[in-house]
Coordinates of C-alpha atoms in Angstrom, one line a residue:
Chain A
M1277 CA 63.8 221.8 186.6
S1278 CA 67.0 220.6 185.4
A1279 CA 67.4 217.2 183.9
S1280 CA 68.2 214.1 185.5
R1281 CA 70.9 212.7 184.1
L1282 CA 72.1 209.3 182.5
Y1283 CA 74.9 208.2 182.4
L1284 CA 76.3 205.4 180.4
V1285 CA 79.2 203.9 180.8
S1286 CA 80.1 202.3 177.2
P1287 CA 81.6 198.4 176.1
E1288 CA 84.8 199.0 174.8
R1289 CA 84.1 198.3 171.2
V1290 CA 81.3 200.2 170.7
A1291 CA 82.7 203.5 172.5
E1292 CA 82.9 204.8 169.5
Y1293 CA 79.5 205.3 168.4
V1294 CA 78.6 206.2 171.7
R1295 CA 80.8 209.5 171.5
A1296 CA 79.0 210.9 168.7
G1297 CA 77.0 210.4 165.7
P1298 CA 73.2 209.0 164.8
V1299 CA 73.6 206.0 167.4
R1300 CA 74.5 209.0 170.2
D1301 CA 71.8 211.1 169.0
A1302 CA 69.1 208.1 168.8
M1303 CA 70.5 207.2 173.1
A1304 CA 70.3 211.2 173.8
E1305 CA 67.0 211.7 172.3
I1306 CA 65.6 208.9 174.4
A1307 CA 66.8 210.1 177.5
R1308 CA 65.6 213.3 176.8
L1309 CA 62.3 211.9 176.0
A1310 CA 62.1 210.9 179.7
G1311 CA 63.1 213.6 181.0
A1312 CA 67.2 213.1 181.1
E1313 CA 70.3 214.3 179.9
L1314 CA 72.6 211.0 178.2
T1315 CA 76.0 211.3 179.4
P1316 CA 78.3 208.7 177.8
L1317 CA 81.5 208.0 179.9
P1318 CA 84.7 205.9 178.6
P1319 CA 84.4 202.4 179.1
H1320 CA 86.5 202.3 182.7
P1321 CA 86.1 206.2 184.2
D1322 CA 87.8 207.0 187.5
S1323 CA 84.5 208.0 188.4
V1324 CA 81.3 208.4 188.1
C1325 CA 79.6 211.5 189.6
D1326 CA 79.2 213.4 192.6
A1327 CA 75.3 211.3 193.8
P1328 CA 76.3 209.3 197.2
P1329 CA 76.6 205.6 195.7
E1330 CA 73.5 204.6 197.2
S1331 CA 71.1 207.3 194.6
L1332 CA 72.2 205.2 192.0
N1333 CA 70.1 202.4 190.2
E1334 CA 72.3 200.3 187.7
I1335 CA 71.8 198.4 184.4
P1336 CA 74.0 196.2 183.4
I1337 CA 74.7 195.3 179.2
R1338 CA 76.1 192.2 178.7
Y1339 CA 77.5 190.8 175.8
R1340 CA 77.7 186.4 175.7
Q1341 CA 77.0 186.5 179.7
E1342 CA 80.1 189.0 180.2
L1343 CA 79.7 192.4 181.7
R1344 CA 80.8 194.7 179.4
G1345 CA 79.5 197.9 180.6
R1346 CA 76.2 199.4 182.1
T1347 CA 74.1 202.8 182.8
I1348 CA 73.2 204.3 185.4
Y1349 CA 70.7 207.0 186.7
R1350 CA 69.8 208.1 190.2
R1351 CA 66.5 206.8 191.5
D1352 CA 64.7 209.5 192.5
G1353 CA 64.5 210.3 188.5
G1354 CA 61.1 208.3 188.3
E1355 CA 60.1 205.1 186.5
A1356 CA 60.3 207.3 182.7
V1357 CA 64.5 207.4 183.2
E1358 CA 64.7 203.4 184.2
R1359 CA 62.9 202.8 181.6
A1360 CA 65.0 205.2 179.2
A1361 CA 68.0 203.3 180.6
R1362 CA 67.3 200.2 180.3
A1363 CA 65.9 200.8 176.7
V1364 CA 69.9 202.4 176.3
A1365 CA 71.2 199.3 177.8
S1366 CA 69.4 196.9 175.5
L1367 CA 70.8 199.4 172.5
T1368 CA 74.0 199.3 173.4
E1369 CA 74.2 195.2 173.5
H1370 CA 72.2 195.0 170.0
L1371 CA 75.3 197.3 168.6
L1372 CA 77.7 194.7 170.3
D1373 CA 75.6 191.7 169.0
R1374 CA 76.0 194.0 165.3
E1375 CA 80.0 194.7 165.8
E1376 CA 80.8 191.1 166.6
A1377 CA 79.1 190.0 163.7
V1378 CA 80.4 192.2 161.7
E1379 CA 84.5 191.2 163.1
D1380 CA 83.3 187.7 162.8
L1381 CA 82.5 187.6 159.0
A1382 CA 85.6 189.7 158.3
E1383 CA 87.5 186.8 159.7
A1384 CA 85.8 184.6 158.4
M1385 CA 86.5 186.1 154.9
I1386 CA 90.0 186.4 155.4
T1387 CA 89.4 182.8 156.3
S1388 CA 88.3 182.1 153.0
Y1389 CA 90.8 184.5 151.1
E1390 CA 93.8 182.7 152.6
E1391 CA 92.3 179.6 152.2
L1392 CA 91.8 179.8 148.2
N1393 CA 95.1 181.8 147.8
M1394 CA 96.4 178.7 149.4
L1395 CA 94.0 176.4 147.6
Y1396 CA 95.7 178.6 144.3
A1397 CA 99.2 177.7 145.1
L1398 CA 99.3 174.5 145.7
L1399 CA 96.5 173.0 142.7
P1400 CA 99.2 173.4 140.3
R1401 CA 101.4 171.9 142.1
I1402 CA 99.5 168.9 142.8
V1403 CA 96.7 168.4 139.2
T1404 CA 100.1 167.8 137.6
T1405 CA 101.6 164.8 139.6
V1406 CA 100.4 161.7 139.4
H1407 CA 102.5 160.7 142.7
A1408 CA 101.8 160.8 146.2
S1409 CA 105.0 162.0 147.7
D1410 CA 104.9 165.1 145.1
I1411 CA 101.1 165.5 146.2
G1412 CA 102.6 164.8 150.2
E1413 CA 105.3 167.2 149.8
A1414 CA 103.1 170.1 148.5
I1415 CA 100.0 169.8 151.2
V1416 CA 102.6 169.5 153.6
S1417 CA 105.0 172.8 152.8
E1418 CA 101.9 174.8 152.3
A1419 CA 100.2 173.9 156.0
S1420 CA 104.0 174.3 157.5
R1421 CA 103.3 177.6 155.9
T1422 CA 99.8 179.2 155.8
L1423 CA 100.0 177.8 159.5
R1424 CA 103.5 178.6 160.7
C1425 CA 104.3 175.1 161.9
R1426 CA 107.7 173.8 162.3
R1427 CA 106.6 170.5 162.6
V1428 CA 103.7 169.3 159.8
S1429 CA 103.3 165.4 158.6
L1430 CA 101.1 163.6 156.9
L1431 CA 100.1 160.3 157.6
V1432 CA 99.1 157.7 154.5
L1433 CA 96.4 154.0 155.8
N1434 CA 98.7 150.6 154.3
E1435 CA 96.0 149.1 152.3
E1436 CA 95.2 147.1 154.9
R1437 CA 94.0 150.2 156.5
T1438 CA 96.0 148.7 159.9
S1439 CA 98.4 151.1 160.2
F1440 CA 99.8 154.6 159.1
R1441 CA 103.3 155.1 157.7
V1442 CA 104.6 158.9 156.8
L1443 CA 104.1 160.3 153.8
A1444 CA 105.8 163.4 154.1
S1445 CA 106.6 166.0 156.9
R1446 CA 108.8 169.3 157.8
G1447 CA 110.7 169.3 161.2
L1448 CA 110.3 165.3 161.6
P1449 CA 113.6 163.7 163.7
V1450 CA 115.1 161.6 160.7
S1451 CA 114.6 158.1 163.1
V1452 CA 109.9 158.7 163.2
R1453 CA 110.1 159.3 159.4
N1454 CA 110.2 155.6 158.5
I1455 CA 107.8 154.4 161.3
S1456 CA 104.6 152.6 161.4
I1457 CA 102.1 154.3 162.9
P1458 CA 99.6 151.2 164.6
V1459 CA 95.4 152.4 163.5
R1460 CA 94.3 150.8 167.2
S1461 CA 96.7 151.9 169.4
S1462 CA 97.4 155.6 168.6
I1463 CA 96.2 159.5 168.4
A1464 CA 96.3 159.6 165.2
G1465 CA 94.3 156.0 164.5
S1466 CA 91.8 157.3 167.6
V1467 CA 91.3 160.9 165.4
L1468 CA 90.2 158.9 161.8
I1469 CA 88.4 156.4 163.7
H1470 CA 86.0 159.4 165.2
D1471 CA 86.8 161.4 161.9
D1472 CA 87.0 164.5 163.4
L1473 CA 89.4 167.6 164.0
L1474 CA 91.5 167.1 167.5
V1475 CA 92.9 169.9 168.6
V1476 CA 95.3 169.8 172.2
D1477 CA 96.9 172.5 173.7
N1478 CA 98.5 170.3 176.5
I1479 CA 98.9 166.7 176.2
D1480 CA 99.5 166.5 179.7
A1481 CA 95.5 167.6 180.4
R1482 CA 95.0 164.5 178.3
P1483 CA 95.8 161.8 180.0
D1484 CA 93.6 159.5 177.6
L1485 CA 95.7 160.8 174.3
A1486 CA 99.1 160.3 176.7
E1487 CA 98.0 156.6 176.5
L1488 CA 97.7 156.5 173.0
S1489 CA 100.7 158.3 171.6
V1490 CA 103.1 156.8 169.8
G1491 CA 106.6 157.5 171.7
T1492 CA 108.2 160.7 170.4
Y1493 CA 106.2 161.1 167.2
E1494 CA 102.8 161.9 168.5
A1495 CA 103.5 163.5 172.0
P1496 CA 103.6 166.8 171.0
A1497 CA 105.5 169.4 173.7
F1498 CA 102.9 172.4 172.1
A1499 CA 99.8 172.7 170.7
V1500 CA 99.0 170.4 168.0
V1501 CA 96.0 170.4 165.3
R1502 CA 95.0 166.7 163.6
V1503 CA 92.7 166.0 160.6
P1504 CA 91.4 163.1 158.8
L1505 CA 91.9 163.1 155.4
R1506 CA 88.5 161.4 153.9
A1507 CA 88.2 161.9 150.0
Q1508 CA 84.8 160.1 148.4
G1509 CA 83.9 158.7 152.0
E1510 CA 86.8 156.7 151.9
P1511 CA 89.3 157.6 154.6
L1512 CA 93.5 158.0 153.4
G1513 CA 95.0 159.8 156.6
I1514 CA 96.3 162.3 158.7
L1515 CA 97.3 165.9 158.4
T1516 CA 99.2 167.2 161.5
A1517 CA 100.3 170.2 162.0
T1518 CA 102.6 171.4 165.7
E1519 CA 104.4 173.8 166.9
R1520 CA 103.7 177.3 165.7
Q1521 CA 106.9 179.7 165.9
D1522 CA 105.3 181.5 167.7
G1523 CA 103.8 179.4 170.2
G1524 CA 100.9 180.4 170.2
E1525 CA 97.8 177.7 170.3
F1526 CA 95.6 177.0 167.1
T1527 CA 92.7 179.6 166.4
A1528 CA 89.4 178.7 164.2
R1529 CA 90.8 179.6 161.3
D1530 CA 93.7 177.5 161.5
R1531 CA 91.6 174.7 162.2
K1532 CA 89.9 175.3 159.2
L1533 CA 92.7 176.2 156.6
L1534 CA 93.9 172.8 157.6
E1535 CA 90.8 170.9 157.1
G1536 CA 90.8 173.1 153.4
L1537 CA 94.4 171.5 152.6
S1538 CA 93.3 168.1 154.0
A1539 CA 90.2 168.0 151.6
V1540 CA 92.4 168.7 148.6
G1541 CA 94.7 166.8 149.6
A1542 CA 92.4 163.7 149.7
S1543 CA 90.8 163.8 146.5
A1544 CA 94.2 164.4 145.3
L1545 CA 95.8 161.4 146.8
L1546 CA 93.1 159.4 146.3
N1547 CA 92.7 160.5 142.3
C1548 CA 96.6 159.0 142.8
R1549 CA 95.8 156.3 144.1
L1550 CA 92.9 155.5 141.4
H1551 CA 95.6 156.8 138.4
A1552 CA 98.1 153.6 139.7
A1553 CA 95.6 151.5 139.7
V1554 CA 94.3 152.2 135.9
H1555 CA 98.5 152.2 135.2
R1556 CA 98.3 148.6 137.1
Q1557 CA 95.6 147.3 134.4
M1558 CA 97.0 148.5 132.3
M1559 CA 99.8 147.3 132.5
N1560 CA 98.7 144.0 133.1
T1561 CA 96.2 143.7 129.7
I1562 CA 99.2 144.6 128.3
Q1563 CA 101.0 141.9 130.5
A1564 CA 98.2 139.7 128.6
L1565 CA 98.6 140.5 124.9
A1566 CA 102.4 140.3 125.5
S1567 CA 102.2 136.2 126.2
A1568 CA 100.1 136.1 124.0
V1569 CA 102.9 137.2 121.1
D1570 CA 104.9 135.1 123.2
A1571 CA 103.4 131.9 122.9
K1572 CA 101.9 132.4 118.8
D1573 CA 105.7 133.2 118.2
H1574 CA 107.2 130.3 120.2
Y1575 CA 109.5 132.5 121.5
T1576 CA 110.5 131.0 125.0
H1577 CA 108.9 132.5 128.0
D1578 CA 108.5 135.3 128.6
H1579 CA 110.9 137.0 126.1
S1580 CA 108.8 140.2 125.4
G1581 CA 109.1 141.0 128.9
R1582 CA 112.9 140.7 129.0
V1583 CA 113.3 142.6 125.9
A1584 CA 110.9 145.3 127.7
Q1585 CA 113.1 145.0 131.0
L1586 CA 116.1 145.1 128.6
S1587 CA 115.5 148.1 127.2
V1588 CA 113.8 150.1 129.9
A1589 CA 117.3 149.5 131.9
T1590 CA 119.2 150.7 128.8
A1591 CA 116.9 154.0 128.9
R1592 CA 118.2 154.4 132.4
E1593 CA 121.6 154.0 131.8
L1594 CA 122.2 156.1 128.7
G1595 CA 120.6 159.0 131.8
I1596 CA 116.9 158.6 130.8
T1597 CA 115.0 159.2 133.8
D1598 CA 111.4 161.0 132.5
D1599 CA 109.3 157.9 134.3
A1600 CA 106.8 159.1 131.0
T1601 CA 109.5 158.0 129.2
C1602 CA 110.7 154.8 130.7
R1603 CA 107.1 153.7 131.2
E1604 CA 106.6 154.2 127.0
I1605 CA 109.7 152.3 126.6
E1606 CA 108.6 149.3 129.0
M1607 CA 105.3 149.5 126.9
A1608 CA 107.0 149.5 123.6
G1609 CA 108.8 146.5 124.5
L1610 CA 106.0 144.5 126.0
L1611 CA 104.5 145.1 122.0
H1612 CA 106.9 145.5 120.2
D1613 CA 105.9 142.0 118.4
I1614 CA 102.1 142.6 119.2
G1615 CA 101.3 142.9 115.2
K1616 CA 102.3 139.0 114.9
I1617 CA 99.2 138.4 116.8
G1618 CA 97.4 139.2 112.6
L1619 CA 100.7 136.4 110.7
A1620 CA 99.2 133.0 109.8
D1621 CA 101.1 130.6 112.0
A1622 CA 102.2 128.7 109.3
I1623 CA 104.5 131.4 108.2
L1624 CA 105.8 132.6 111.3
S1625 CA 106.6 129.0 112.6
K1626 CA 108.4 128.6 109.0
G1627 CA 111.6 130.1 110.5
G1628 CA 114.5 130.1 108.3
G1629 CA 113.2 128.7 105.0
L1630 CA 110.2 131.8 104.2
T1631 CA 109.9 132.4 100.3
A1632 CA 110.3 136.7 99.2
Q1633 CA 106.1 136.9 99.4
E1634 CA 106.4 135.4 103.2
F1635 CA 108.6 137.6 104.1
A1636 CA 107.0 140.2 102.6
I1637 CA 103.9 139.5 104.7
V1638 CA 106.5 138.8 107.9
R1639 CA 107.1 142.4 107.7
T1640 CA 104.2 143.4 108.0
H1641 CA 104.0 143.1 111.6
V1642 CA 105.1 146.5 113.0
Q1643 CA 102.6 148.1 110.6
I1644 CA 99.7 146.3 112.2
G1645 CA 101.3 146.2 115.4
A1646 CA 101.9 150.0 115.5
S1647 CA 98.3 150.4 113.9
I1648 CA 96.5 147.9 116.8
V1649 CA 98.1 150.2 119.7
E1650 CA 98.0 153.7 117.9
H1651 CA 93.9 152.8 118.6
V1652 CA 94.7 153.6 122.4
E1653 CA 94.5 157.1 123.3
G1654 CA 98.1 158.0 125.4
L1655 CA 100.3 155.8 122.8
A1656 CA 101.1 157.3 119.8
N1657 CA 104.7 157.0 120.5
V1658 CA 104.5 153.6 121.2
A1659 CA 102.7 152.8 118.4
K1660 CA 105.8 154.6 116.5
A1661 CA 108.9 152.7 118.6
I1662 CA 106.6 149.3 117.5
L1663 CA 106.5 150.3 113.8
H1664 CA 110.5 151.3 113.6
H1665 CA 111.8 148.5 115.6
H1666 CA 113.5 147.0 112.8
E1667 CA 115.1 149.9 111.4
R1668 CA 118.6 150.0 111.7
Y1669 CA 121.0 152.7 112.1
D1670 CA 122.4 152.3 108.8
G1671 CA 119.2 152.6 107.2
L1672 CA 119.0 148.9 105.6
G1673 CA 115.9 148.1 108.1
Y1674 CA 112.3 148.7 107.5
P1675 CA 109.5 150.0 107.2
G1676 CA 110.5 153.7 107.2
W1677 CA 114.9 152.7 106.3
L1678 CA 115.1 155.0 108.6
A1679 CA 118.9 156.3 109.8
G1680 CA 120.2 157.1 113.2
E1681 CA 118.6 159.5 115.5
A1682 CA 116.0 159.6 113.3
I1683 CA 115.0 156.0 114.4
P1684 CA 112.8 157.0 117.6
L1685 CA 115.1 155.7 121.2
A1686 CA 112.5 153.4 121.6
S1687 CA 113.1 151.3 118.6
R1688 CA 116.6 151.6 119.4
L1689 CA 116.6 150.3 122.6
I1690 CA 113.9 147.1 122.0
A1691 CA 116.1 146.6 118.3
T1692 CA 119.2 146.1 120.5
A1693 CA 116.9 143.9 123.5
D1694 CA 115.6 142.6 121.2
A1695 CA 118.5 141.1 119.2
Y1696 CA 119.9 139.9 122.4
D1697 CA 117.0 138.0 124.0
S1698 CA 116.6 136.4 120.5
L1699 CA 120.8 135.7 120.3
T1700 CA 120.6 133.9 123.8
S1701 CA 117.4 131.7 123.9
D1702 CA 116.8 128.4 122.3
R1703 CA 115.0 128.8 118.2
P1704 CA 113.3 125.6 116.7
Y1705 CA 116.1 125.6 114.1
R1706 CA 120.0 126.3 116.4
A1707 CA 120.1 126.3 119.6
A1708 CA 121.0 129.7 122.5
V1709 CA 124.3 131.4 121.7
A1710 CA 126.3 132.0 124.4
P1711 CA 126.0 135.7 126.4
E1712 CA 129.9 136.8 125.7
A1713 CA 129.2 135.5 122.2
A1714 CA 126.2 137.9 122.0
I1715 CA 127.5 140.9 122.9
E1716 CA 130.0 140.3 120.8
E1717 CA 127.7 139.9 117.7
L1718 CA 126.1 143.3 119.3
I1719 CA 129.7 145.0 119.1
R1720 CA 130.6 143.8 115.4
C1721 CA 126.9 145.0 114.4
K1722 CA 127.3 148.2 116.7
G1723 CA 126.7 151.6 114.1
T1724 CA 125.7 149.2 111.5
Q1725 CA 122.3 147.7 112.7
F1726 CA 122.7 149.3 116.8
D1727 CA 123.0 152.4 117.2
P1728 CA 126.9 152.5 119.0
A1729 CA 125.6 154.6 122.3
V1730 CA 122.7 152.0 122.7
V1731 CA 124.9 149.1 122.5
E1732 CA 127.5 150.8 124.8
A1733 CA 125.0 150.9 127.8
F1734 CA 123.0 148.3 126.4
L1735 CA 126.7 146.0 127.4
A1736 CA 127.0 147.7 130.9
V1737 CA 123.3 146.6 131.5
V1738 CA 123.9 143.4 130.8
Q1739 CA 128.0 143.3 132.8
R1740 CA 126.3 144.5 135.9
E1741 CA 123.2 141.7 136.1
T1742 CA 125.8 138.9 135.3
R1743 CA 127.6 140.3 137.8
V1744 CA 124.7 140.5 140.5
L1745 CA 123.6 136.4 138.7
E1746 CA 126.8 134.9 139.2
P1747 CA 128.0 135.3 143.0
A1748 CA 131.0 137.0 143.2
C1749 CA 134.9 135.2 143.4
V1750 CA 136.6 135.2 146.8
Chain B
M386 CA 143.7 127.4 102.0
K387 CA 139.9 130.0 102.3
R388 CA 138.0 130.4 99.7
I389 CA 136.0 133.8 98.6
L390 CA 134.4 134.6 95.6
V391 CA 133.8 138.1 94.7
C392 CA 130.9 138.6 92.8
D393 CA 129.6 142.1 90.8
D394 CA 129.7 143.8 87.7
E395 CA 131.7 146.3 87.7
P396 CA 134.8 144.9 87.6
H397 CA 136.9 147.8 89.0
I398 CA 135.0 146.7 92.5
V399 CA 136.1 143.2 92.3
E400 CA 139.8 144.3 91.9
G401 CA 139.4 146.6 94.7
L402 CA 137.5 143.8 97.0
R403 CA 140.5 141.5 95.9
H404 CA 143.0 144.1 97.3
L405 CA 141.4 144.8 100.3
L406 CA 141.1 141.0 101.9
R407 CA 143.8 139.9 100.4
D408 CA 145.6 137.2 103.0
R409 CA 148.6 134.8 102.6
D410 CA 146.2 131.6 103.0
R411 CA 143.3 133.3 101.2
L412 CA 142.4 132.6 96.8
I413 CA 139.9 135.3 96.3
E414 CA 138.1 134.6 93.1
G415 CA 136.2 137.2 90.7
A416 CA 132.1 136.9 89.2
R417 CA 131.0 139.4 86.6
C418 CA 127.3 138.4 87.3
G419 CA 124.9 136.6 89.3
K420 CA 125.0 133.2 86.6
E421 CA 129.0 133.4 86.4
A422 CA 129.0 132.9 90.4
L423 CA 126.4 130.1 90.2
A424 CA 128.2 128.8 88.0
R425 CA 131.2 128.7 89.2
I426 CA 130.2 127.4 93.0
A427 CA 127.8 124.6 91.5
A428 CA 131.2 123.8 89.6
A429 CA 132.9 123.8 93.3
C430 CA 130.4 121.9 94.8
D431 CA 130.8 118.9 92.1
R432 CA 134.9 118.9 92.7
P433 CA 136.1 117.1 96.6
E434 CA 137.2 120.9 97.7
G435 CA 133.0 122.3 98.0
P436 CA 131.8 125.3 97.4
P437 CA 134.2 128.3 98.8
D438 CA 133.9 129.4 102.4
L439 CA 132.3 132.8 101.9
L440 CA 130.4 134.7 98.9
I441 CA 130.1 138.7 98.5
T442 CA 127.8 139.9 96.4
D443 CA 126.8 143.3 94.9
V444 CA 122.7 143.6 94.8
M445 CA 121.9 145.1 91.6
M446 CA 123.3 143.2 88.3
P447 CA 122.1 143.0 85.2
E448 CA 119.9 139.5 84.5
M449 CA 120.1 138.0 87.6
S450 CA 120.7 140.5 90.7
G451 CA 122.4 139.7 93.9
L452 CA 119.5 138.6 95.9
D453 CA 118.7 136.2 93.6
V454 CA 121.7 134.5 94.0
V455 CA 121.1 133.6 97.8
A456 CA 117.5 132.4 96.7
S457 CA 118.8 129.7 94.5
L458 CA 121.9 128.9 96.8
R459 CA 119.4 128.7 99.8
S460 CA 117.3 126.7 97.6
S461 CA 120.0 124.4 97.3
D462 CA 121.9 121.8 100.3
A463 CA 124.8 121.8 99.6
T464 CA 124.7 125.9 99.9
K465 CA 122.7 126.4 102.4
D466 CA 124.4 127.8 105.2
L467 CA 126.9 128.9 102.9
P468 CA 128.2 132.4 104.3
I469 CA 127.5 135.1 102.2
I470 CA 127.8 139.5 102.7
I471 CA 125.8 141.2 100.5
L472 CA 126.0 144.9 99.6
T473 CA 123.6 147.0 98.7
A474 CA 122.9 150.6 98.4
K475 CA 120.0 152.3 101.1
G476 CA 117.4 152.3 98.0
H477 CA 117.4 148.4 98.1
A478 CA 116.6 148.3 102.3
Q479 CA 113.5 145.5 102.1
D480 CA 115.4 143.4 100.4
A481 CA 118.2 143.5 102.5
A482 CA 115.7 142.1 105.6
M483 CA 115.0 139.6 103.8
A484 CA 118.7 138.7 103.3
Q485 CA 119.4 139.5 106.0
E486 CA 116.8 137.7 108.1
V487 CA 115.5 135.3 106.0
W488 CA 119.0 134.1 104.4
G489 CA 120.8 134.9 106.8
A490 CA 123.6 136.9 104.7
T491 CA 125.2 139.6 106.6
V492 CA 123.9 142.8 104.8
V493 CA 127.0 146.1 104.1
A494 CA 125.2 149.1 103.0
K495 CA 127.6 151.1 100.6
P496 CA 129.5 153.3 100.8
F497 CA 131.5 150.6 103.2
D498 CA 134.2 151.5 105.8
P499 CA 137.0 148.7 104.0
Q500 CA 138.9 148.4 107.8
R501 CA 135.1 147.1 109.3
L502 CA 134.7 145.1 106.1
R503 CA 138.6 143.8 106.3
E504 CA 137.1 142.6 110.1
L505 CA 134.1 140.9 109.0
V506 CA 135.3 138.8 106.3
T507 CA 138.1 137.7 109.2
A508 CA 135.0 137.3 111.9
I509 CA 133.4 134.9 109.1
L510 CA 136.2 133.0 107.8
E511 CA 137.4 132.1 111.6
N512 CA 133.7 131.0 112.4
R513 CA 133.2 133.2 115.4
L514 CA 130.2 134.8 113.4
C515 CA 126.7 134.2 115.3
P516 CA 124.2 133.5 113.8
Q517 CA 122.5 135.9 111.9
V518 CA 120.1 138.3 114.1
G519 CA 117.2 138.9 112.9
S520 CA 112.4 138.5 113.8
I521 CA 112.6 135.7 112.3
S522 CA 116.2 133.0 112.3

């Protein structure tokens, strides 16, 4: 008796397994036990067999509600063949399921790998900066690269959380780079409120969003994906990517990458805000200390503040752009006389009539000041600047008798600004000197008491400021 | 006529300064030690002409240092505003700060630039100098 045939029209994904190998052998065995012979067919066979269609039965092979293949057998093969056909179909469905799972896993792995790669590239760039704009730049450029999008923007919330502004962008027209986007009536705002990823492939299909969109900025002609930035539950902004270079839609992988970016970006931005807050607090404390000194020394109001401001302006005039250095100069300017807190009022108020012993005490204010500031972590340079702010360029100052470049630059800047501000302010024992006379004095002491290069830069600053203060002659 | 008193225990320095600062309407006198300088100034104060217009003094001198001279002058009403230039080497920087910041003297490091010293003296005699710069003054 010739064996009945059992045909398997194999689904595309698993055709390989069905043609040969252990899976095929197992299927053939199932068919053989039912007295049939398994004949695998390619996914889209031209014809199955010669038998008339009405004599055949089919078992569909489905996966995720889709018909992927089928088993075919002759009706007259009996119940055993039908059961074998069902078994083979079911086995194939399992095979498909496994294949899909492996593929999903591979996709997930690739995405994770890309995510890791991206984070590796990004982290060094954002952990070394405390500037929000640098962080924004890094995130936007990374998003544009990994998602292959021509247009990327990072919006950040203002303090009142009522509107967004563009922190960094790629491919945005200049006209919309400085606009303010209201939270209440914008797509970005709705993304933030719903706290969810938004993927739109065609804005026309979403009239609810089109209504919200803020002009050319928010109406995407192409697929767009937006993700909220949140750190420790705090909403910070929105990251948007659109205009894919290949014109395609966003995949699950893209969304995942964007979410990863937003998480990293959000914590970096939060970090940067905290850093700024800590810095502000520190500057406030330093300001308070400086005012305490100014009050004690009978100096006119805000002497330390002016010395700090003039010193920093002079530093910038000398071409110093490094923020950290300028901050140190500012703090040193504010705190240069902090050591006077430790001196007796009786001595300070004596002015010019000091004895040698009393003056020896006054001189210690530079060491006292330096040792006060030394205890604050990260202010070692500030302490050094305070210690040497009474050195003279020709080496006749104190406490180290340092000369020339051996004196820290911040100290040379402060020495000049301090002298100028003292001269141009009233003192209990003499009236203020006119700015022109004080300038002449600085020029006369150039190279002896003061660093000549610092004096030159200082004069440029003072002359510019005077011009700003006085209305220009017509 | 402006009167300058130069005080140094080295006669050739006195002579050198006299030569360097010489001018038509200047009278430059010398003193070989601090005591002599104080005595000359005190004597001048008793005369109608009053104290000199400028004292230039060295720091390192036997018996009485230039700083002692300045301290003594500043304790007297007649000379508390007398313009003073102190010539000093770097080894005496600590005292120089006192002279400048407390006593309002102008401190010049040795060796000095002759041209600059001449300009400084002219500025002082023409009353073009600011009150001294310093943390206390």
